[in-house]
Amino acid sequence: MTTITAPRPRFDSRWPDRLAPLAAGWLGLWGVLALLGTLTGAGYPFGANDPHGGDANLLRLVPVELATPLFAGLLLTTAVAALAMSRPAVRPSGPLRVLLAGYGWTVAFVLAVVVPDARVLVILGYLPMLIVGAPFGWPPVDYAEIFTWALFARFAALVGGLLLAGAVLAWQRRTAGACVGCGRGDTGQGWTTPAAAARWGRWAAGIAAAIPLAYALTRFAWAAGIPLGISREFLTEMRETGMVWAGFGLGAFATVGAILTLGLVQRWGERFPRWMLGLAGRRVPVKLAVVPATLVAVAVTAATLGLLSNPEFWQLTHGFSLAGAPMLLWPFWGVALGAATYAYHLRRRGACRRCGRS
């Protein structure tokens, strides 16, 4: 008797199916903590309760006594919505689908962009200096004043927002009959083809690289003693306090980021260059480029909202000056970097491991 075995199924990536439960668990746990903070009157780390940089956060506009229960309710109701999105594919009615998707995307935007503000981007920029200089006591800062509960809450909001965005996207694909893993349907869209993505991705990458280089130029000029966009007195004060070298470090971080951004449209962004021993010639994992670039794009957009809405920013940069002009371009930086990252993903994603479409 001959036994016929079914062909072994292709590898099936299930990570999109886990996003909704992960988002529900993350937001639900945080919602419970926020609810306890509402009952005890402690633990809300934004607005007037944040003595270190609360002025750069849009949540400063909401009174703490109102924001605390509102924040807890927002997290808990969103956790319930995420759980509803984790159910098997049942296409809801049109209005209900629009309402649930709109609510999910709105909360994801608030958590990932509004809550984090500029502090997340600043920490990402300073982190290399803080790690390398910590054994040598430089920079001379109190790490307990940097890594606070308020900073942790901002990163927690960023993670929760990204998880929720992924959950909403997967749910929309599932209820629309598209592949949950890649979003492809029975009909393709011309602008998402690799050839089209290569064309508009080059423009996006060029813009996303030019803006941080303009920012770095001002910081390098200050380090060289050139008061580009600021007064000579202010430059002297920064040199005396050491702030000019912190700006130099941020400029170096921005320059490295610009170079890596260009890698999204260069061959060395797809295969490791020959000078990288042990990795030369190997394919660059897509997520190795997409995940960090997406994080920076979101962090830049979040920093933009906080900075441009802060009156102290305009006083410090003296309005429309060379010192502040590069940061006025940050909204375009975030959008352009996000677009360049998406184009890179479209060019390199290949055949979907879930549905087999290519």
mmCIF file of C-alpha atoms in Angstrom:
data_model
loop_
_atom_site.group_PDB
_atom_site.id
_atom_site.type_symbol
_atom_site.label_atom_id
_atom_site.label_comp_id
_atom_site.label_asym_id
_atom_site.label_seq_id
_atom_site.Cartn_x
_atom_site.Cartn_y
_atom_site.Cartn_z
ATOM 1 C CA MET A 1 0.000 0.000 0.000
ATOM 2 C CA THR A 2 1.401 3.342 -1.011
ATOM 3 C CA THR A 3 1.002 6.315 1.297
ATOM 4 C CA ILE A 4 0.664 9.684 -0.388
ATOM 5 C CA THR A 5 1.730 12.592 1.787
ATOM 6 C CA ALA A 6 0.659 16.124 1.174
ATOM 7 C CA PRO A 7 3.361 18.538 0.113
ATOM 8 C CA ARG A 8 5.037 20.285 2.969
ATOM 9 C CA PRO A 9 3.539 23.753 3.363
ATOM 10 C CA ARG A 10 5.679 26.746 2.747
ATOM 11 C CA PHE A 11 7.022 28.693 5.684
ATOM 12 C CA ASP A 12 4.153 30.773 6.977
ATOM 13 C CA SER A 13 5.030 33.961 8.832
ATOM 14 C CA ARG A 14 2.557 34.492 11.643
ATOM 15 C CA TRP A 15 3.978 37.674 13.145
ATOM 16 C CA PRO A 16 1.158 39.937 11.805
ATOM 17 C CA ASP A 17 -1.367 37.778 13.663
ATOM 18 C CA ARG A 18 0.456 38.427 16.943
ATOM 19 C CA LEU A 19 0.446 42.218 16.671
ATOM 20 C CA ALA A 20 -3.112 42.744 17.917
ATOM 21 C CA PRO A 21 -2.707 40.545 21.049
ATOM 22 C CA LEU A 22 0.665 42.169 21.766
ATOM 23 C CA ALA A 23 -0.795 45.650 21.391
ATOM 24 C CA ALA A 24 -3.772 44.722 23.579
ATOM 25 C CA GLY A 25 -1.514 43.321 26.299
ATOM 26 C CA TRP A 26 0.918 46.260 26.193
ATOM 27 C CA LEU A 27 -1.788 48.940 26.239
ATOM 28 C CA GLY A 28 -3.953 47.052 28.710
ATOM 29 C CA LEU A 29 -1.132 46.688 31.238
ATOM 30 C CA TRP A 30 -0.199 50.323 30.870
ATOM 31 C CA GLY A 31 -3.873 51.276 31.121
ATOM 32 C CA VAL A 32 -4.169 49.476 34.462
ATOM 33 C CA LEU A 33 -1.076 51.308 35.734
ATOM 34 C CA ALA A 34 -2.525 54.597 34.499
ATOM 35 C CA LEU A 35 -5.819 53.795 36.214
ATOM 36 C CA LEU A 36 -3.964 53.194 39.480
ATOM 37 C CA GLY A 37 -2.230 56.520 38.928
ATOM 38 C CA THR A 38 -5.613 58.161 38.501
ATOM 39 C CA LEU A 39 -6.856 56.720 41.791
ATOM 40 C CA THR A 40 -3.687 57.550 43.733
ATOM 41 C CA GLY A 41 -2.955 60.874 42.060
ATOM 42 C CA ALA A 42 0.617 59.866 41.137
ATOM 43 C CA GLY A 43 2.426 58.350 38.201
ATOM 44 C CA TYR A 44 1.237 60.531 35.312
ATOM 45 C CA PRO A 45 4.563 61.699 33.817
ATOM 46 C CA PHE A 46 3.465 64.323 31.303
ATOM 47 C CA GLY A 47 2.516 67.978 31.248
ATOM 48 C CA ALA A 48 2.864 69.810 34.542
ATOM 49 C CA ASN A 49 4.003 66.572 36.231
ATOM 50 C CA ASP A 50 7.145 66.487 34.093
ATOM 51 C CA PRO A 51 9.713 68.994 35.435
ATOM 52 C CA HIS A 52 12.289 68.022 32.777
ATOM 53 C CA GLY A 53 11.068 69.117 29.359
ATOM 54 C CA GLY A 54 7.298 69.067 29.763
ATOM 55 C CA ASP A 55 7.074 72.373 27.874
ATOM 56 C CA ALA A 56 8.068 70.607 24.640
ATOM 57 C CA ASN A 57 5.172 68.153 24.863
ATOM 58 C CA LEU A 58 1.732 68.887 23.453
ATOM 59 C CA LEU A 59 0.155 67.162 26.470
ATOM 60 C CA ARG A 60 1.108 70.267 28.475
ATOM 61 C CA LEU A 61 -2.036 71.845 26.996
ATOM 62 C CA VAL A 62 -4.276 69.361 28.857
ATOM 63 C CA PRO A 63 -4.693 69.918 32.640
ATOM 64 C CA VAL A 64 -3.245 67.050 34.663
ATOM 65 C CA GLU A 65 -6.469 66.451 36.574
ATOM 66 C CA LEU A 66 -8.265 65.886 33.269
ATOM 67 C CA ALA A 67 -5.431 64.222 31.357
ATOM 68 C CA THR A 68 -4.770 61.486 33.928
ATOM 69 C CA PRO A 69 -8.171 59.712 33.778
ATOM 70 C CA LEU A 70 -8.461 60.496 30.063
ATOM 71 C CA PHE A 71 -5.128 58.818 29.357
ATOM 72 C CA ALA A 72 -6.091 55.725 31.378
ATOM 73 C CA GLY A 73 -9.443 55.455 29.626
ATOM 74 C CA LEU A 74 -7.813 55.878 26.221
ATOM 75 C CA LEU A 75 -5.348 53.051 26.870
ATOM 76 C CA LEU A 76 -7.960 50.638 28.239
ATOM 77 C CA THR A 77 -10.521 51.219 25.484
ATOM 78 C CA THR A 78 -7.814 50.881 22.847
ATOM 79 C CA ALA A 79 -6.699 47.594 24.399
ATOM 80 C CA VAL A 80 -10.278 46.319 24.026
ATOM 81 C CA ALA A 81 -10.350 47.518 20.406
ATOM 82 C CA ALA A 82 -7.065 45.717 19.715
ATOM 83 C CA LEU A 83 -8.538 42.522 21.155
ATOM 84 C CA ALA A 84 -11.507 42.890 18.814
ATOM 85 C CA MET A 85 -9.072 43.167 15.904
ATOM 86 C CA SER A 86 -7.433 39.892 16.885
ATOM 87 C CA ARG A 87 -10.617 37.895 16.211
ATOM 88 C CA PRO A 88 -10.873 35.720 13.073
ATOM 89 C CA ALA A 89 -11.626 37.545 9.861
ATOM 90 C CA VAL A 90 -15.199 38.772 10.069
ATOM 91 C CA ARG A 91 -15.812 41.713 7.787
ATOM 92 C CA PRO A 92 -17.733 44.342 9.781
ATOM 93 C CA SER A 93 -20.153 46.776 8.247
ATOM 94 C CA GLY A 94 -18.684 49.726 6.380
ATOM 95 C CA PRO A 95 -19.332 52.416 9.031
ATOM 96 C CA LEU A 96 -18.109 50.185 11.857
ATOM 97 C CA ARG A 97 -14.936 49.311 9.938
ATOM 98 C CA VAL A 98 -14.191 52.971 9.244
ATOM 99 C CA LEU A 99 -14.899 53.925 12.857
ATOM 100 C CA LEU A 100 -12.687 51.214 14.344
ATOM 101 C CA ALA A 101 -9.851 51.843 11.898
ATOM 102 C CA GLY A 102 -10.069 55.612 12.383
ATOM 103 C CA TYR A 103 -9.990 55.257 16.146
ATOM 104 C CA GLY A 104 -7.059 52.853 16.020
ATOM 105 C CA TRP A 105 -4.971 55.038 13.689
ATOM 106 C CA THR A 106 -5.747 58.160 15.730
ATOM 107 C CA VAL A 107 -4.630 56.580 18.996
ATOM 108 C CA ALA A 108 -1.560 55.091 17.296
ATOM 109 C CA PHE A 109 -0.615 58.575 16.056
ATOM 110 C CA VAL A 110 -1.088 60.081 19.519
ATOM 111 C CA LEU A 111 1.009 57.400 21.205
ATOM 112 C CA ALA A 112 3.789 57.231 18.600
ATOM 113 C CA VAL A 113 4.037 60.898 17.597
ATOM 114 C CA VAL A 114 2.331 63.235 20.082
ATOM 115 C CA VAL A 115 3.424 61.677 23.379
ATOM 116 C CA PRO A 116 7.167 61.033 22.758
ATOM 117 C CA ASP A 117 8.125 64.645 21.720
ATOM 118 C CA ALA A 118 11.744 65.668 21.062
ATOM 119 C CA ARG A 119 13.245 63.877 24.047
ATOM 120 C CA VAL A 120 13.152 60.479 22.350
ATOM 121 C CA LEU A 121 15.088 61.773 19.332
ATOM 122 C CA VAL A 122 17.574 63.612 21.558
ATOM 123 C CA ILE A 123 18.262 60.472 23.588
ATOM 124 C CA LEU A 124 18.711 58.432 20.409
ATOM 125 C CA GLY A 125 21.213 61.040 19.225
ATOM 126 C CA TYR A 126 23.101 61.258 22.511
ATOM 127 C CA LEU A 127 23.000 57.533 23.269
ATOM 128 C CA PRO A 128 26.299 56.667 21.517
ATOM 129 C CA MET A 129 28.080 59.403 23.486
ATOM 130 C CA LEU A 130 26.449 58.373 26.742
ATOM 131 C CA ILE A 131 27.424 54.725 26.283
ATOM 132 C CA VAL A 132 31.003 55.343 25.139
ATOM 133 C CA GLY A 133 31.701 58.185 27.551
ATOM 134 C CA ALA A 134 30.100 56.671 30.663
ATOM 135 C CA PRO A 135 33.282 54.815 31.825
ATOM 136 C CA PHE A 136 35.273 58.052 31.465
ATOM 137 C CA GLY A 137 32.807 60.330 33.219
ATOM 138 C CA TRP A 138 31.923 62.264 30.061
ATOM 139 C CA PRO A 139 29.685 63.993 29.425
ATOM 140 C CA PRO A 140 29.441 65.220 33.034
ATOM 141 C CA VAL A 141 25.748 64.527 33.541
ATOM 142 C CA ASP A 142 23.631 62.828 36.152
ATOM 143 C CA TYR A 143 22.236 59.757 34.423
ATOM 144 C CA ALA A 144 19.466 59.537 37.017
ATOM 145 C CA GLU A 145 18.133 62.862 35.728
ATOM 146 C CA ILE A 146 18.197 61.632 32.122
ATOM 147 C CA PHE A 147 16.756 58.135 32.332
ATOM 148 C CA THR A 148 13.600 59.013 34.248
ATOM 149 C CA TRP A 149 10.113 57.568 34.446
ATOM 150 C CA ALA A 150 8.970 60.338 32.080
ATOM 151 C CA LEU A 151 11.507 59.201 29.454
ATOM 152 C CA PHE A 152 10.549 55.550 29.911
ATOM 153 C CA ALA A 153 6.878 56.484 29.452
ATOM 154 C CA ARG A 154 7.693 58.217 26.180
ATOM 155 C CA PHE A 155 9.444 55.140 24.819
ATOM 156 C CA ALA A 156 6.601 52.960 26.098
ATOM 157 C CA ALA A 157 4.141 55.151 24.215
ATOM 158 C CA LEU A 158 6.255 54.893 21.060
ATOM 159 C CA VAL A 159 6.341 51.087 21.275
ATOM 160 C CA GLY A 160 2.629 50.892 22.004
ATOM 161 C CA GLY A 161 1.815 53.203 19.115
ATOM 162 C CA LEU A 162 3.866 51.182 16.649
ATOM 163 C CA LEU A 163 2.345 47.896 17.853
ATOM 164 C CA LEU A 164 -1.137 49.351 17.521
ATOM 165 C CA ALA A 165 -0.402 50.710 14.042
ATOM 166 C CA GLY A 166 0.767 47.265 12.952
ATOM 167 C CA ALA A 167 -2.329 45.659 14.468
ATOM 168 C CA VAL A 168 -4.690 48.072 12.687
ATOM 169 C CA LEU A 169 -2.883 47.569 9.383
ATOM 170 C CA ALA A 170 -3.059 43.774 9.670
ATOM 171 C CA TRP A 171 -6.733 43.938 10.623
ATOM 172 C CA GLN A 172 -7.548 46.176 7.659
ATOM 173 C CA ARG A 173 -5.770 43.802 5.309
ATOM 174 C CA ARG A 174 -7.530 40.780 6.757
ATOM 175 C CA THR A 175 -11.015 42.299 6.558
ATOM 176 C CA ALA A 176 -10.353 43.564 3.014
ATOM 177 C CA GLY A 177 -9.400 40.111 1.775
ATOM 178 C CA ALA A 178 -5.752 41.024 1.162
ATOM 179 C CA CYS A 179 -2.736 39.115 2.407
ATOM 180 C CA VAL A 180 -2.110 39.970 6.055
ATOM 181 C CA GLY A 181 1.623 39.560 5.630
ATOM 182 C CA CYS A 182 2.313 41.744 2.578
ATOM 183 C CA GLY A 183 -0.950 43.539 1.830
ATOM 184 C CA ARG A 184 -1.100 42.290 -1.754
ATOM 185 C CA GLY A 185 -4.490 41.590 -3.249
ATOM 186 C CA ASP A 186 -5.639 40.094 -6.498
ATOM 187 C CA THR A 187 -4.897 43.328 -8.335
ATOM 188 C CA GLY A 188 -1.560 45.088 -8.066
ATOM 189 C CA GLN A 189 -0.865 48.822 -7.825
ATOM 190 C CA GLY A 190 1.650 50.269 -10.227
ATOM 191 C CA TRP A 191 3.302 52.637 -7.774
ATOM 192 C CA THR A 192 4.210 49.746 -5.467
ATOM 193 C CA THR A 193 6.153 47.791 -8.072
ATOM 194 C CA PRO A 194 9.923 47.610 -7.504
ATOM 195 C CA ALA A 195 10.631 49.732 -10.596
ATOM 196 C CA ALA A 196 8.231 52.487 -9.537
ATOM 197 C CA ALA A 197 9.434 52.398 -5.924
ATOM 198 C CA ALA A 198 13.029 52.773 -7.137
ATOM 199 C CA ARG A 199 12.088 55.995 -8.967
ATOM 200 C CA TRP A 200 10.200 57.849 -6.257
ATOM 201 C CA GLY A 201 12.327 56.298 -3.527
ATOM 202 C CA ARG A 202 15.443 58.091 -4.871
ATOM 203 C CA TRP A 203 13.791 61.484 -4.486
ATOM 204 C CA ALA A 204 12.586 60.648 -0.987
ATOM 205 C CA ALA A 205 16.015 59.374 0.083
ATOM 206 C CA GLY A 206 17.738 62.471 -1.311
ATOM 207 C CA ILE A 207 15.464 64.805 0.662
ATOM 208 C CA ALA A 208 15.747 62.672 3.800
ATOM 209 C CA ALA A 209 19.559 62.801 3.596
ATOM 210 C CA ALA A 210 19.899 66.516 2.763
ATOM 211 C CA ILE A 211 17.920 67.824 5.742
ATOM 212 C CA PRO A 212 20.003 66.211 8.543
ATOM 213 C CA LEU A 213 23.171 67.266 6.696
ATOM 214 C CA ALA A 214 21.967 70.886 6.816
ATOM 215 C CA TYR A 215 21.367 70.482 10.550
ATOM 216 C CA ALA A 216 24.823 68.955 11.034
ATOM 217 C CA LEU A 217 26.458 71.830 9.149
ATOM 218 C CA THR A 218 25.327 74.374 11.740
ATOM 219 C CA ARG A 219 26.541 72.221 14.653
ATOM 220 C CA PHE A 220 29.924 71.612 12.996
ATOM 221 C CA ALA A 221 30.246 75.358 12.370
ATOM 222 C CA TRP A 222 29.643 76.097 16.056
ATOM 223 C CA ALA A 223 32.257 73.534 17.065
ATOM 224 C CA ALA A 224 34.693 75.278 14.698
ATOM 225 C CA GLY A 225 33.999 78.636 16.348
ATOM 226 C CA ILE A 226 31.738 80.024 13.590
ATOM 227 C CA PRO A 227 28.535 81.605 15.012
ATOM 228 C CA LEU A 228 26.319 80.410 12.155
ATOM 229 C CA GLY A 229 22.812 81.679 12.896
ATOM 230 C CA ILE A 230 23.596 82.642 16.524
ATOM 231 C CA SER A 231 25.346 85.500 18.290
ATOM 232 C CA ARG A 232 29.011 85.394 19.192
ATOM 233 C CA GLU A 233 28.076 85.768 22.877
ATOM 234 C CA PHE A 234 25.784 82.748 22.774
ATOM 235 C CA LEU A 235 28.470 80.690 21.033
ATOM 236 C CA THR A 236 30.975 81.665 23.740
ATOM 237 C CA GLU A 237 28.500 80.595 26.405
ATOM 238 C CA MET A 238 27.969 77.231 24.709
ATOM 239 C CA ARG A 239 31.703 76.645 24.442
ATOM 240 C CA GLU A 240 32.150 77.424 28.132
ATOM 241 C CA THR A 241 29.387 75.022 29.179
ATOM 242 C CA GLY A 242 30.411 72.309 26.719
ATOM 243 C CA MET A 243 27.068 72.442 24.892
ATOM 244 C CA VAL A 244 28.875 73.033 21.616
ATOM 245 C CA TRP A 245 30.428 69.560 21.802
ATOM 246 C CA ALA A 246 27.086 67.994 22.565
ATOM 247 C CA GLY A 247 25.815 69.706 19.420
ATOM 248 C CA PHE A 248 28.835 68.365 17.539
ATOM 249 C CA GLY A 249 27.877 64.851 18.657
ATOM 250 C CA LEU A 250 24.310 65.339 17.441
ATOM 251 C CA GLY A 251 25.680 66.650 14.145
ATOM 252 C CA ALA A 252 27.859 63.557 13.783
ATOM 253 C CA PHE A 253 24.841 61.342 14.529
ATOM 254 C CA ALA A 254 22.817 63.225 11.897
ATOM 255 C CA THR A 255 25.626 62.814 9.345
ATOM 256 C CA VAL A 256 25.829 59.072 9.936
ATOM 257 C CA GLY A 257 22.047 58.894 9.617
ATOM 258 C CA ALA A 258 22.173 60.775 6.306
ATOM 259 C CA ILE A 259 24.776 58.372 4.922
ATOM 260 C CA LEU A 260 22.728 55.372 6.015
ATOM 261 C CA THR A 261 19.665 56.953 4.422
ATOM 262 C CA LEU A 262 21.457 57.053 1.087
ATOM 263 C CA GLY A 263 22.063 53.336 1.544
ATOM 264 C CA LEU A 264 18.324 52.843 0.998
ATOM 265 C CA VAL A 265 18.898 53.539 -2.701
ATOM 266 C CA GLN A 266 22.491 52.321 -3.098
ATOM 267 C CA ARG A 267 23.854 48.880 -3.861
ATOM 268 C CA TRP A 268 25.751 48.762 -0.548
ATOM 269 C CA GLY A 269 22.373 49.099 1.158
ATOM 270 C CA GLU A 270 21.396 45.730 -0.315
ATOM 271 C CA ARG A 271 24.691 43.874 0.011
ATOM 272 C CA PHE A 272 27.352 44.492 2.629
ATOM 273 C CA PRO A 273 30.434 46.216 1.113
ATOM 274 C CA ARG A 274 33.734 44.368 0.685
ATOM 275 C CA TRP A 275 35.485 46.133 3.560
ATOM 276 C CA MET A 276 33.092 44.579 6.125
ATOM 277 C CA LEU A 277 34.988 41.459 7.128
ATOM 278 C CA GLY A 278 32.794 38.409 7.585
ATOM 279 C CA LEU A 279 29.800 40.077 5.935
ATOM 280 C CA ALA A 280 31.230 41.188 2.581
ATOM 281 C CA GLY A 281 28.916 40.351 -0.306
ATOM 282 C CA ARG A 282 26.097 39.023 1.859
ATOM 283 C CA ARG A 283 22.585 40.367 1.469
ATOM 284 C CA VAL A 284 21.582 43.015 3.979
ATOM 285 C CA PRO A 285 18.505 41.798 5.884
ATOM 286 C CA VAL A 286 15.551 43.986 4.938
ATOM 287 C CA LYS A 287 14.481 44.494 8.557
ATOM 288 C CA LEU A 288 17.990 45.608 9.508
ATOM 289 C CA ALA A 289 17.393 48.732 7.429
ATOM 290 C CA VAL A 290 13.619 49.111 7.688
ATOM 291 C CA VAL A 291 13.184 48.875 11.479
ATOM 292 C CA PRO A 292 15.779 51.520 12.531
ATOM 293 C CA ALA A 293 14.793 53.863 9.686
ATOM 294 C CA THR A 294 11.118 53.620 10.635
ATOM 295 C CA LEU A 295 11.947 54.323 14.287
ATOM 296 C CA VAL A 296 13.962 57.425 13.345
ATOM 297 C CA ALA A 297 11.249 58.656 10.949
ATOM 298 C CA VAL A 298 8.624 58.440 13.708
ATOM 299 C CA ALA A 299 10.980 59.989 16.294
ATOM 300 C CA VAL A 300 11.779 62.911 13.970
ATOM 301 C CA THR A 301 8.093 63.563 13.340
ATOM 302 C CA ALA A 302 7.374 63.433 17.069
ATOM 303 C CA ALA A 303 10.239 65.832 17.800
ATOM 304 C CA THR A 304 8.916 68.255 15.192
ATOM 305 C CA LEU A 305 5.516 68.582 16.848
ATOM 306 C CA GLY A 306 7.062 69.218 20.252
ATOM 307 C CA LEU A 307 9.680 71.713 19.096
ATOM 308 C CA LEU A 308 7.626 73.829 16.726
ATOM 309 C CA SER A 309 4.809 74.165 19.273
ATOM 310 C CA ASN A 310 7.201 75.267 22.044
ATOM 311 C CA PRO A 311 7.574 79.080 22.394
ATOM 312 C CA GLU A 312 11.022 78.625 23.961
ATOM 313 C CA PHE A 313 12.261 77.033 20.733
ATOM 314 C CA TRP A 314 11.496 80.210 18.781
ATOM 315 C CA GLN A 315 13.158 82.356 21.432
ATOM 316 C CA LEU A 316 16.287 80.189 21.484
ATOM 317 C CA THR A 317 16.656 80.137 17.698
ATOM 318 C CA HIS A 318 15.626 83.796 17.300
ATOM 319 C CA GLY A 319 12.783 82.927 14.951
ATOM 320 C CA PHE A 320 13.628 82.193 11.342
ATOM 321 C CA SER A 321 17.418 82.034 11.550
ATOM 322 C CA LEU A 322 20.104 79.721 10.227
ATOM 323 C CA ALA A 323 20.172 78.059 13.648
ATOM 324 C CA GLY A 324 16.540 77.024 13.556
ATOM 325 C CA ALA A 325 15.929 76.751 9.809
ATOM 326 C CA PRO A 326 17.190 73.128 9.521
ATOM 327 C CA MET A 327 14.778 72.071 12.273
ATOM 328 C CA LEU A 328 11.902 73.776 10.458
ATOM 329 C CA LEU A 329 12.514 71.212 7.707
ATOM 330 C CA TRP A 330 12.139 68.274 10.089
ATOM 331 C CA PRO A 331 8.472 67.623 9.125
ATOM 332 C CA PHE A 332 9.687 66.952 5.565
ATOM 333 C CA TRP A 333 12.570 64.865 6.941
ATOM 334 C CA GLY A 334 10.242 62.510 8.789
ATOM 335 C CA VAL A 335 7.885 62.111 5.828
ATOM 336 C CA ALA A 336 10.711 61.705 3.308
ATOM 337 C CA LEU A 337 12.551 59.153 5.435
ATOM 338 C CA GLY A 338 9.354 57.183 5.934
ATOM 339 C CA ALA A 339 8.706 57.202 2.190
ATOM 340 C CA ALA A 340 12.299 56.184 1.365
ATOM 341 C CA THR A 341 12.074 53.341 3.877
ATOM 342 C CA TYR A 342 8.802 52.120 2.399
ATOM 343 C CA ALA A 343 10.255 52.268 -1.115
ATOM 344 C CA TYR A 344 13.234 50.203 0.067
ATOM 345 C CA HIS A 345 10.810 47.651 1.541
ATOM 346 C CA LEU A 346 8.815 47.476 -1.690
ATOM 347 C CA ARG A 347 11.941 46.955 -3.781
ATOM 348 C CA ARG A 348 13.351 44.180 -1.644
ATOM 349 C CA ARG A 349 10.403 42.316 -0.165
ATOM 350 C CA GLY A 350 10.266 39.721 -2.956
ATOM 351 C CA ALA A 351 7.690 36.945 -2.881
ATOM 352 C CA CYS A 352 5.499 36.821 0.206
ATOM 353 C CA ARG A 353 6.181 33.813 2.428
ATOM 354 C CA ARG A 354 2.566 33.812 3.482
ATOM 355 C CA CYS A 355 0.589 34.043 0.226
ATOM 356 C CA GLY A 356 3.299 33.418 -2.377
ATOM 357 C CA ARG A 357 2.437 36.553 -4.359
ATOM 358 C CA SER A 358 5.335 38.459 -5.901
#
